[in-house]
PDB file of N, CA and C in Angstrom:
ATOM      1  N   ARG V   1      -3.470   9.504 -17.562  1.00 88.00           N
ATOM      2  CA  ARG V   1      -3.578   9.415 -16.123  1.00 88.00           C
ATOM      3  C   ARG V   1      -4.628   8.389 -15.703  1.00 88.00           C
ATOM      4  N   LEU V   2      -5.759   8.353 -16.409  1.00 88.00           N
ATOM      5  CA  LEU V   2      -6.786   7.356 -16.089  1.00 88.00           C
ATOM      6  C   LEU V   2      -6.256   5.942 -16.268  1.00 88.00           C
ATOM      7  N   ALA V   3      -5.536   5.736 -17.353  1.00 89.00           N
ATOM      8  CA  ALA V   3      -4.991   4.398 -17.601  1.00 89.00           C
ATOM      9  C   ALA V   3      -3.991   4.028 -16.517  1.00 89.00           C
ATOM     10  N   ARG V   4      -3.177   4.966 -16.110  1.00 90.00           N
ATOM     11  CA  ARG V   4      -2.148   4.687 -15.101  1.00 90.00           C
ATOM     12  C   ARG V   4      -2.757   4.486 -13.717  1.00 90.00           C
ATOM     13  N   ASP V   5      -3.685   5.357 -13.336  1.00 92.00           N
ATOM     14  CA  ASP V   5      -4.201   5.345 -11.971  1.00 92.00           C
ATOM     15  C   ASP V   5      -5.354   4.365 -11.742  1.00 92.00           C
ATOM     16  N   LEU V   6      -6.106   4.049 -12.775  1.00 93.00           N
ATOM     17  CA  LEU V   6      -7.266   3.172 -12.603  1.00 93.00           C
ATOM     18  C   LEU V   6      -7.107   1.829 -13.300  1.00 93.00           C
ATOM     19  N   TYR V   7      -6.706   1.851 -14.566  1.00 93.00           N
ATOM     20  CA  TYR V   7      -6.598   0.611 -15.325  1.00 93.00           C
ATOM     21  C   TYR V   7      -5.437  -0.253 -14.825  1.00 93.00           C
ATOM     22  N   ALA V   8      -4.283   0.362 -14.627  1.00 92.00           N
ATOM     23  CA  ALA V   8      -3.085  -0.400 -14.239  1.00 92.00           C
ATOM     24  C   ALA V   8      -3.272  -1.185 -12.937  1.00 92.00           C
ATOM     25  N   PRO V   9      -3.837  -0.591 -11.876  1.00 93.00           N
ATOM     26  CA  PRO V   9      -4.029  -1.391 -10.661  1.00 93.00           C
ATOM     27  C   PRO V   9      -4.953  -2.593 -10.876  1.00 93.00           C
ATOM     28  N   LEU V  10      -5.976  -2.416 -11.707  1.00 93.00           N
ATOM     29  CA  LEU V  10      -6.883  -3.530 -11.992  1.00 93.00           C
ATOM     30  C   LEU V  10      -6.186  -4.615 -12.798  1.00 93.00           C
ATOM     31  N   ALA V  11      -5.400  -4.213 -13.784  1.00 92.00           N
ATOM     32  CA  ALA V  11      -4.673  -5.175 -14.607  1.00 92.00           C
ATOM     33  C   ALA V  11      -3.608  -5.892 -13.783  1.00 92.00           C
ATOM     34  N   ASP V  12      -2.945  -5.160 -12.890  1.00 92.00           N
ATOM     35  CA  ASP V  12      -1.900  -5.756 -12.055  1.00 92.00           C
ATOM     36  C   ASP V  12      -2.474  -6.696 -11.005  1.00 92.00           C
ATOM     37  N   TYR V  13      -3.676  -6.427 -10.545  1.00 90.00           N
ATOM     38  CA  TYR V  13      -4.300  -7.242  -9.512  1.00 90.00           C
ATOM     39  C   TYR V  13      -4.572  -8.654 -10.015  1.00 90.00           C
ATOM     40  N   GLY V  14      -4.940  -8.749 -11.264  1.00 77.00           N
ATOM     41  CA  GLY V  14      -5.265 -10.055 -11.842  1.00 77.00           C
ATOM     42  C   GLY V  14      -6.433  -9.931 -12.785  1.00 77.00           C
ATOM     43  N   GLY V  15      -6.619 -10.936 -13.584  1.00 71.00           N
ATOM     44  CA  GLY V  15      -7.631 -10.900 -14.628  1.00 71.00           C
ATOM     45  C   GLY V  15      -9.065 -10.871 -14.140  1.00 71.00           C
ATOM     46  N   ASP V  16      -9.314 -11.361 -12.938  1.00 93.00           N
ATOM     47  CA  ASP V  16     -10.694 -11.456 -12.478  1.00 93.00           C
ATOM     48  C   ASP V  16     -11.376 -10.108 -12.309  1.00 93.00           C
ATOM     49  N   LEU V  17     -10.693  -9.155 -11.727  1.00 96.00           N
ATOM     50  CA  LEU V  17     -11.331  -7.852 -11.508  1.00 96.00           C
ATOM     51  C   LEU V  17     -11.550  -7.114 -12.815  1.00 96.00           C
ATOM     52  N   LEU V  18     -10.550  -7.100 -13.661  1.00 95.00           N
ATOM     53  CA  LEU V  18     -10.677  -6.405 -14.935  1.00 95.00           C
ATOM     54  C   LEU V  18     -11.729  -7.074 -15.808  1.00 95.00           C
ATOM     55  N   LEU V  19     -11.711  -8.388 -15.865  1.00 96.00           N
ATOM     56  CA  LEU V  19     -12.713  -9.124 -16.643  1.00 96.00           C
ATOM     57  C   LEU V  19     -14.117  -8.866 -16.096  1.00 96.00           C
ATOM     58  N   THR V  20     -14.242  -8.852 -14.788  1.00 97.00           N
ATOM     59  CA  THR V  20     -15.550  -8.589 -14.179  1.00 97.00           C
ATOM     60  C   THR V  20     -16.031  -7.186 -14.516  1.00 97.00           C
ATOM     61  N   LEU V  21     -15.150  -6.206 -14.421  1.00 97.00           N
ATOM     62  CA  LEU V  21     -15.531  -4.834 -14.754  1.00 97.00           C
ATOM     63  C   LEU V  21     -15.934  -4.720 -16.218  1.00 97.00           C
ATOM     64  N   GLU V  22     -15.146  -5.276 -17.110  1.00 97.00           N
ATOM     65  CA  GLU V  22     -15.465  -5.203 -18.538  1.00 97.00           C
ATOM     66  C   GLU V  22     -16.797  -5.884 -18.839  1.00 97.00           C
ATOM     67  N   THR V  23     -17.030  -7.022 -18.229  1.00 98.00           N
ATOM     68  CA  THR V  23     -18.285  -7.742 -18.444  1.00 98.00           C
ATOM     69  C   THR V  23     -19.453  -6.976 -17.846  1.00 98.00           C
ATOM     70  N   PHE V  24     -19.259  -6.418 -16.662  1.00 98.00           N
ATOM     71  CA  PHE V  24     -20.297  -5.624 -16.006  1.00 98.00           C
ATOM     72  C   PHE V  24     -20.708  -4.444 -16.876  1.00 98.00           C
ATOM     73  N   LEU V  25     -19.741  -3.761 -17.438  1.00 97.00           N
ATOM     74  CA  LEU V  25     -20.036  -2.628 -18.315  1.00 97.00           C
ATOM     75  C   LEU V  25     -20.727  -3.089 -19.598  1.00 97.00           C
ATOM     76  N   ALA V  26     -20.272  -4.196 -20.147  1.00 97.00           N
ATOM     77  CA  ALA V  26     -20.865  -4.726 -21.384  1.00 97.00           C
ATOM     78  C   ALA V  26     -22.290  -5.234 -21.167  1.00 97.00           C
ATOM     79  N   GLN V  27     -22.598  -5.646 -19.946  1.00 98.00           N
ATOM     80  CA  GLN V  27     -23.926  -6.174 -19.641  1.00 98.00           C
ATOM     81  C   GLN V  27     -24.875  -5.090 -19.120  1.00 98.00           C
ATOM     82  N   GLY V  28     -24.537  -3.850 -19.352  1.00 97.00           N
ATOM     83  CA  GLY V  28     -25.420  -2.750 -18.952  1.00 97.00           C
ATOM     84  C   GLY V  28     -25.485  -2.545 -17.451  1.00 97.00           C
ATOM     85  N   ALA V  29     -24.402  -2.841 -16.761  1.00 97.00           N
ATOM     86  CA  ALA V  29     -24.304  -2.662 -15.305  1.00 97.00           C
ATOM     87  C   ALA V  29     -25.298  -3.535 -14.545  1.00 97.00           C
ATOM     88  N   SER V  30     -25.542  -4.727 -15.066  1.00 98.00           N
ATOM     89  CA  SER V  30     -26.436  -5.675 -14.407  1.00 98.00           C
ATOM     90  C   SER V  30     -25.609  -6.747 -13.703  1.00 98.00           C
ATOM     91  N   ILE V  31     -25.779  -6.825 -12.406  1.00 98.00           N
ATOM     92  CA  ILE V  31     -25.033  -7.817 -11.626  1.00 98.00           C
ATOM     93  C   ILE V  31     -25.438  -9.225 -12.026  1.00 98.00           C
ATOM     94  N   GLU V  32     -26.732  -9.452 -12.184  1.00 98.00           N
ATOM     95  CA  GLU V  32     -27.210 -10.788 -12.527  1.00 98.00           C
ATOM     96  C   GLU V  32     -26.736 -11.216 -13.911  1.00 98.00           C
ATOM     97  N   ALA V  33     -26.805 -10.307 -14.888  1.00 98.00           N
ATOM     98  CA  ALA V  33     -26.346 -10.638 -16.241  1.00 98.00           C
ATOM     99  C   ALA V  33     -24.838 -10.891 -16.260  1.00 98.00           C
ATOM    100  N   THR V  34     -24.096 -10.131 -15.469  1.00 98.00           N
ATOM    101  CA  THR V  34     -22.657 -10.331 -15.371  1.00 98.00           C
ATOM    102  C   THR V  34     -22.361 -11.697 -14.778  1.00 98.00           C
ATOM    103  N   ALA V  35     -23.081 -12.055 -13.737  1.00 98.00           N
ATOM    104  CA  ALA V  35     -22.885 -13.371 -13.107  1.00 98.00           C
ATOM    105  C   ALA V  35     -23.165 -14.494 -14.098  1.00 98.00           C
ATOM    106  N   ARG V  36     -24.230 -14.371 -14.870  1.00 98.00           N
ATOM    107  CA  ARG V  36     -24.548 -15.399 -15.870  1.00 98.00           C
ATOM    108  C   ARG V  36     -23.475 -15.469 -16.946  1.00 98.00           C
ATOM    109  N   ALA V  37     -23.000 -14.317 -17.397  1.00 98.00           N
ATOM    110  CA  ALA V  37     -21.992 -14.284 -18.461  1.00 98.00           C
ATOM    111  C   ALA V  37     -20.666 -14.881 -18.005  1.00 98.00           C
ATOM    112  N   LEU V  38     -20.339 -14.706 -16.729  1.00 98.00           N
ATOM    113  CA  LEU V  38     -19.064 -15.213 -16.210  1.00 98.00           C
ATOM    114  C   LEU V  38     -19.202 -16.581 -15.530  1.00 98.00           C
ATOM    115  N   PHE V  39     -20.439 -17.087 -15.444  1.00 98.00           N
ATOM    116  CA  PHE V  39     -20.711 -18.377 -14.800  1.00 98.00           C
ATOM    117  C   PHE V  39     -20.256 -18.377 -13.343  1.00 98.00           C
ATOM    118  N   ILE V  40     -20.587 -17.282 -12.638  1.00 98.00           N
ATOM    119  CA  ILE V  40     -20.270 -17.166 -11.222  1.00 98.00           C
ATOM    120  C   ILE V  40     -21.518 -16.692 -10.480  1.00 98.00           C
ATOM    121  N   HIS V  41     -21.482 -16.739  -9.164  1.00 98.00           N
ATOM    122  CA  HIS V  41     -22.608 -16.311  -8.343  1.00 98.00           C
ATOM    123  C   HIS V  41     -22.679 -14.783  -8.311  1.00 98.00           C
ATOM    124  N   ALA V  42     -23.867 -14.251  -8.193  1.00 98.00           N
ATOM    125  CA  ALA V  42     -24.065 -12.797  -8.148  1.00 98.00           C
ATOM    126  C   ALA V  42     -23.319 -12.171  -6.974  1.00 98.00           C
ATOM    127  N   ASN V  43     -23.225 -12.869  -5.852  1.00 98.00           N
ATOM    128  CA  ASN V  43     -22.474 -12.338  -4.711  1.00 98.00           C
ATOM    129  C   ASN V  43     -20.990 -12.209  -5.021  1.00 98.00           C
ATOM    130  N   THR V  44     -20.472 -13.084  -5.865  1.00 97.00           N
ATOM    131  CA  THR V  44     -19.071 -12.978  -6.287  1.00 97.00           C
ATOM    132  C   THR V  44     -18.874 -11.717  -7.109  1.00 97.00           C
ATOM    133  N   VAL V  45     -19.830 -11.408  -7.962  1.00 98.00           N
ATOM    134  CA  VAL V  45     -19.770 -10.171  -8.742  1.00 98.00           C
ATOM    135  C   VAL V  45     -19.790  -8.974  -7.800  1.00 98.00           C
ATOM    136  N   ARG V  46     -20.681  -8.988  -6.829  1.00 98.00           N
ATOM    137  CA  ARG V  46     -20.754  -7.886  -5.865  1.00 98.00           C
ATOM    138  C   ARG V  46     -19.430  -7.727  -5.114  1.00 98.00           C
ATOM    139  N   TYR V  47     -18.838  -8.827  -4.710  1.00 97.00           N
ATOM    140  CA  TYR V  47     -17.557  -8.777  -4.007  1.00 97.00           C
ATOM    141  C   TYR V  47     -16.481  -8.157  -4.893  1.00 97.00           C
ATOM    142  N   ARG V  48     -16.417  -8.609  -6.146  1.00 97.00           N
ATOM    143  CA  ARG V  48     -15.406  -8.082  -7.065  1.00 97.00           C
ATOM    144  C   ARG V  48     -15.617  -6.603  -7.352  1.00 97.00           C
ATOM    145  N   LEU V  49     -16.865  -6.191  -7.483  1.00 98.00           N
ATOM    146  CA  LEU V  49     -17.144  -4.771  -7.700  1.00 98.00           C
ATOM    147  C   LEU V  49     -16.705  -3.958  -6.480  1.00 98.00           C
ATOM    148  N   GLY V  50     -16.868  -4.526  -5.305  1.00 97.00           N
ATOM    149  CA  GLY V  50     -16.387  -3.862  -4.099  1.00 97.00           C
ATOM    150  C   GLY V  50     -14.870  -3.744  -4.078  1.00 97.00           C
ATOM    151  N   ARG V  51     -14.183  -4.787  -4.540  1.00 96.00           N
ATOM    152  CA  ARG V  51     -12.716  -4.746  -4.630  1.00 96.00           C
ATOM    153  C   ARG V  51     -12.269  -3.691  -5.629  1.00 96.00           C
ATOM    154  N   ILE V  52     -13.006  -3.572  -6.732  1.00 97.00           N
ATOM    155  CA  ILE V  52     -12.694  -2.541  -7.732  1.00 97.00           C
ATOM    156  C   ILE V  52     -12.815  -1.159  -7.097  1.00 97.00           C
ATOM    157  N   THR V  53     -13.860  -0.955  -6.322  1.00 97.00           N
ATOM    158  CA  THR V  53     -14.045   0.314  -5.631  1.00 97.00           C
ATOM    159  C   THR V  53     -12.893   0.565  -4.659  1.00 97.00           C
ATOM    160  N   ASP V  54     -12.491  -0.461  -3.928  1.00 96.00           N
ATOM    161  CA  ASP V  54     -11.376  -0.322  -2.978  1.00 96.00           C
ATOM    162  C   ASP V  54     -10.076   0.046  -3.684  1.00 96.00           C
ATOM    163  N   LEU V  55      -9.815  -0.574  -4.830  1.00 95.00           N
ATOM    164  CA  LEU V  55      -8.560  -0.333  -5.548  1.00 95.00           C
ATOM    165  C   LEU V  55      -8.523   1.019  -6.251  1.00 95.00           C
ATOM    166  N   THR V  56      -9.647   1.425  -6.798  1.00 95.00           N
ATOM    167  CA  THR V  56      -9.659   2.623  -7.643  1.00 95.00           C
ATOM    168  C   THR V  56     -10.259   3.856  -6.976  1.00 95.00           C
ATOM    169  N   GLY V  57     -11.121   3.643  -6.007  1.00 96.00           N
ATOM    170  CA  GLY V  57     -11.837   4.761  -5.404  1.00 96.00           C
ATOM    171  C   GLY V  57     -13.086   5.141  -6.177  1.00 96.00           C
ATOM    172  N   TYR V  58     -13.386   4.397  -7.231  1.00 97.00           N
ATOM    173  CA  TYR V  58     -14.570   4.639  -8.052  1.00 97.00           C
ATOM    174  C   TYR V  58     -15.464   3.410  -8.019  1.00 97.00           C
ATOM    175  N   SER V  59     -16.765   3.635  -7.856  1.00 98.00           N
ATOM    176  CA  SER V  59     -17.717   2.538  -7.765  1.00 98.00           C
ATOM    177  C   SER V  59     -18.344   2.251  -9.132  1.00 98.00           C
ATOM    178  N   PRO V  60     -18.211   1.020  -9.626  1.00 97.00           N
ATOM    179  CA  PRO V  60     -18.804   0.675 -10.917  1.00 97.00           C
ATOM    180  C   PRO V  60     -20.327   0.756 -10.931  1.00 97.00           C
ATOM    181  N   THR V  61     -20.946   0.810  -9.768  1.00 97.00           N
ATOM    182  CA  THR V  61     -22.406   0.861  -9.731  1.00 97.00           C
ATOM    183  C   THR V  61     -22.952   2.286  -9.737  1.00 97.00           C
ATOM    184  N   GLU V  62     -22.079   3.273  -9.598  1.00 97.00           N
ATOM    185  CA  GLU V  62     -22.488   4.680  -9.668  1.00 97.00           C
ATOM    186  C   GLU V  62     -22.283   5.188 -11.099  1.00 97.00           C
ATOM    187  N   PRO V  63     -23.301   5.776 -11.719  1.00 97.00           N
ATOM    188  CA  PRO V  63     -23.201   6.170 -13.132  1.00 97.00           C
ATOM    189  C   PRO V  63     -21.994   7.041 -13.483  1.00 97.00           C
ATOM    190  N   ARG V  64     -21.685   8.042 -12.690  1.00 97.00           N
ATOM    191  CA  ARG V  64     -20.538   8.918 -13.001  1.00 97.00           C
ATOM    192  C   ARG V  64     -19.223   8.167 -12.863  1.00 97.00           C
ATOM    193  N   ASP V  65     -19.109   7.392 -11.807  1.00 97.00           N
ATOM    194  CA  ASP V  65     -17.899   6.590 -11.615  1.00 97.00           C
ATOM    195  C   ASP V  65     -17.773   5.532 -12.715  1.00 97.00           C
ATOM    196  N   GLN V  66     -18.903   4.977 -13.094  1.00 97.00           N
ATOM    197  CA  GLN V  66     -18.933   3.971 -14.158  1.00 97.00           C
ATOM    198  C   GLN V  66     -18.380   4.545 -15.462  1.00 97.00           C
ATOM    199  N   TYR V  67     -18.739   5.772 -15.767  1.00 96.00           N
ATOM    200  CA  TYR V  67     -18.246   6.424 -16.982  1.00 96.00           C
ATOM    201  C   TYR V  67     -16.728   6.599 -16.928  1.00 96.00           C
ATOM    202  N   ILE V  68     -16.218   7.018 -15.791  1.00 96.00           N
ATOM    203  CA  ILE V  68     -14.774   7.190 -15.623  1.00 96.00           C
ATOM    204  C   ILE V  68     -14.061   5.856 -15.756  1.00 96.00           C
ATOM    205  N   LEU V  69     -14.613   4.819 -15.154  1.00 97.00           N
ATOM    206  CA  LEU V  69     -13.999   3.491 -15.252  1.00 97.00           C
ATOM    207  C   LEU V  69     -14.028   2.976 -16.686  1.00 97.00           C
ATOM    208  N   ARG V  70     -15.120   3.244 -17.399  1.00 96.00           N
ATOM    209  CA  ARG V  70     -15.210   2.829 -18.805  1.00 96.00           C
ATOM    210  C   ARG V  70     -14.118   3.513 -19.630  1.00 96.00           C
ATOM    211  N   LEU V  71     -13.930   4.798 -19.398  1.00 96.00           N
ATOM    212  CA  LEU V  71     -12.859   5.526 -20.096  1.00 96.00           C
ATOM    213  C   LEU V  71     -11.487   4.966 -19.747  1.00 96.00           C
ATOM    214  N   ALA V  72     -11.277   4.663 -18.480  1.00 96.00           N
ATOM    215  CA  ALA V  72      -9.988   4.122 -18.045  1.00 96.00           C
ATOM    216  C   ALA V  72      -9.701   2.774 -18.704  1.00 96.00           C
ATOM    217  N   VAL V  73     -10.707   1.925 -18.791  1.00 95.00           N
ATOM    218  CA  VAL V  73     -10.523   0.612 -19.425  1.00 95.00           C
ATOM    219  C   VAL V  73     -10.228   0.785 -20.908  1.00 95.00           C
ATOM    220  N   THR V  74     -10.955   1.657 -21.568  1.00 95.00           N
ATOM    221  CA  THR V  74     -10.721   1.910 -22.994  1.00 95.00           C
ATOM    222  C   THR V  74      -9.320   2.444 -23.229  1.00 95.00           C
ATOM    223  N   LEU V  75      -8.925   3.427 -22.445  1.00 95.00           N
ATOM    224  CA  LEU V  75      -7.581   3.997 -22.592  1.00 95.00           C
ATOM    225  C   LEU V  75      -6.504   2.975 -22.241  1.00 95.00           C
ATOM    226  N   GLY V  76      -6.750   2.184 -21.245  1.00 93.00           N
ATOM    227  CA  GLY V  76      -5.795   1.147 -20.865  1.00 93.00           C
ATOM    228  C   GLY V  76      -5.554   0.158 -21.987  1.00 93.00           C
ATOM    229  N   HIS V  77      -6.625  -0.223 -22.673  1.00 91.00           N
ATOM    230  CA  HIS V  77      -6.483  -1.134 -23.816  1.00 91.00           C
ATOM    231  C   HIS V  77      -5.755  -0.456 -24.975  1.00 91.00           C
ATOM    232  N   LEU V  78      -6.081   0.795 -25.238  1.00 94.00           N
ATOM    233  CA  LEU V  78      -5.476   1.509 -26.348  1.00 94.00           C
ATOM    234  C   LEU V  78      -3.981   1.787 -26.120  1.00 94.00           C
ATOM    235  N   LEU V  79      -3.622   2.106 -24.881  1.00 90.00           N
ATOM    236  CA  LEU V  79      -2.243   2.451 -24.575  1.00 90.00           C
ATOM    237  C   LEU V  79      -1.383   1.237 -24.252  1.00 90.00           C
ATOM    238  N   GLY V  80      -2.045   0.102 -24.103  1.00 77.00           N
ATOM    239  CA  GLY V  80      -1.290  -1.129 -23.841  1.00 77.00           C
ATOM    240  C   GLY V  80      -0.845  -1.192 -22.439  1.00 77.00           C
TER     241      GLY V  80
END
C-alpha cells in the first residue's frame, strides 16, 4: 500500500521529486546538503519538498512522515 499510494505518485510525477526525496533522505534531511548534492538552489529543494507533501500528504521534514516516506521509497524500489 505504501508503494502504491506514496511511491507511485512520486515516480509518475517525474524524476525530480523522487530524486530530491531520495537525496534528501540520504543527506540526513539537510536541505543545504541536498541542494549541493543536486547542484540546485536550496529554495528549489524546499519547493520540491512542498510538492512531495502536496502529492503524498506526508512531509519529508517531519521525522515520523520522513520514516513513512523512506519505507515507501524502499518498497517502491523493491516491488518495481
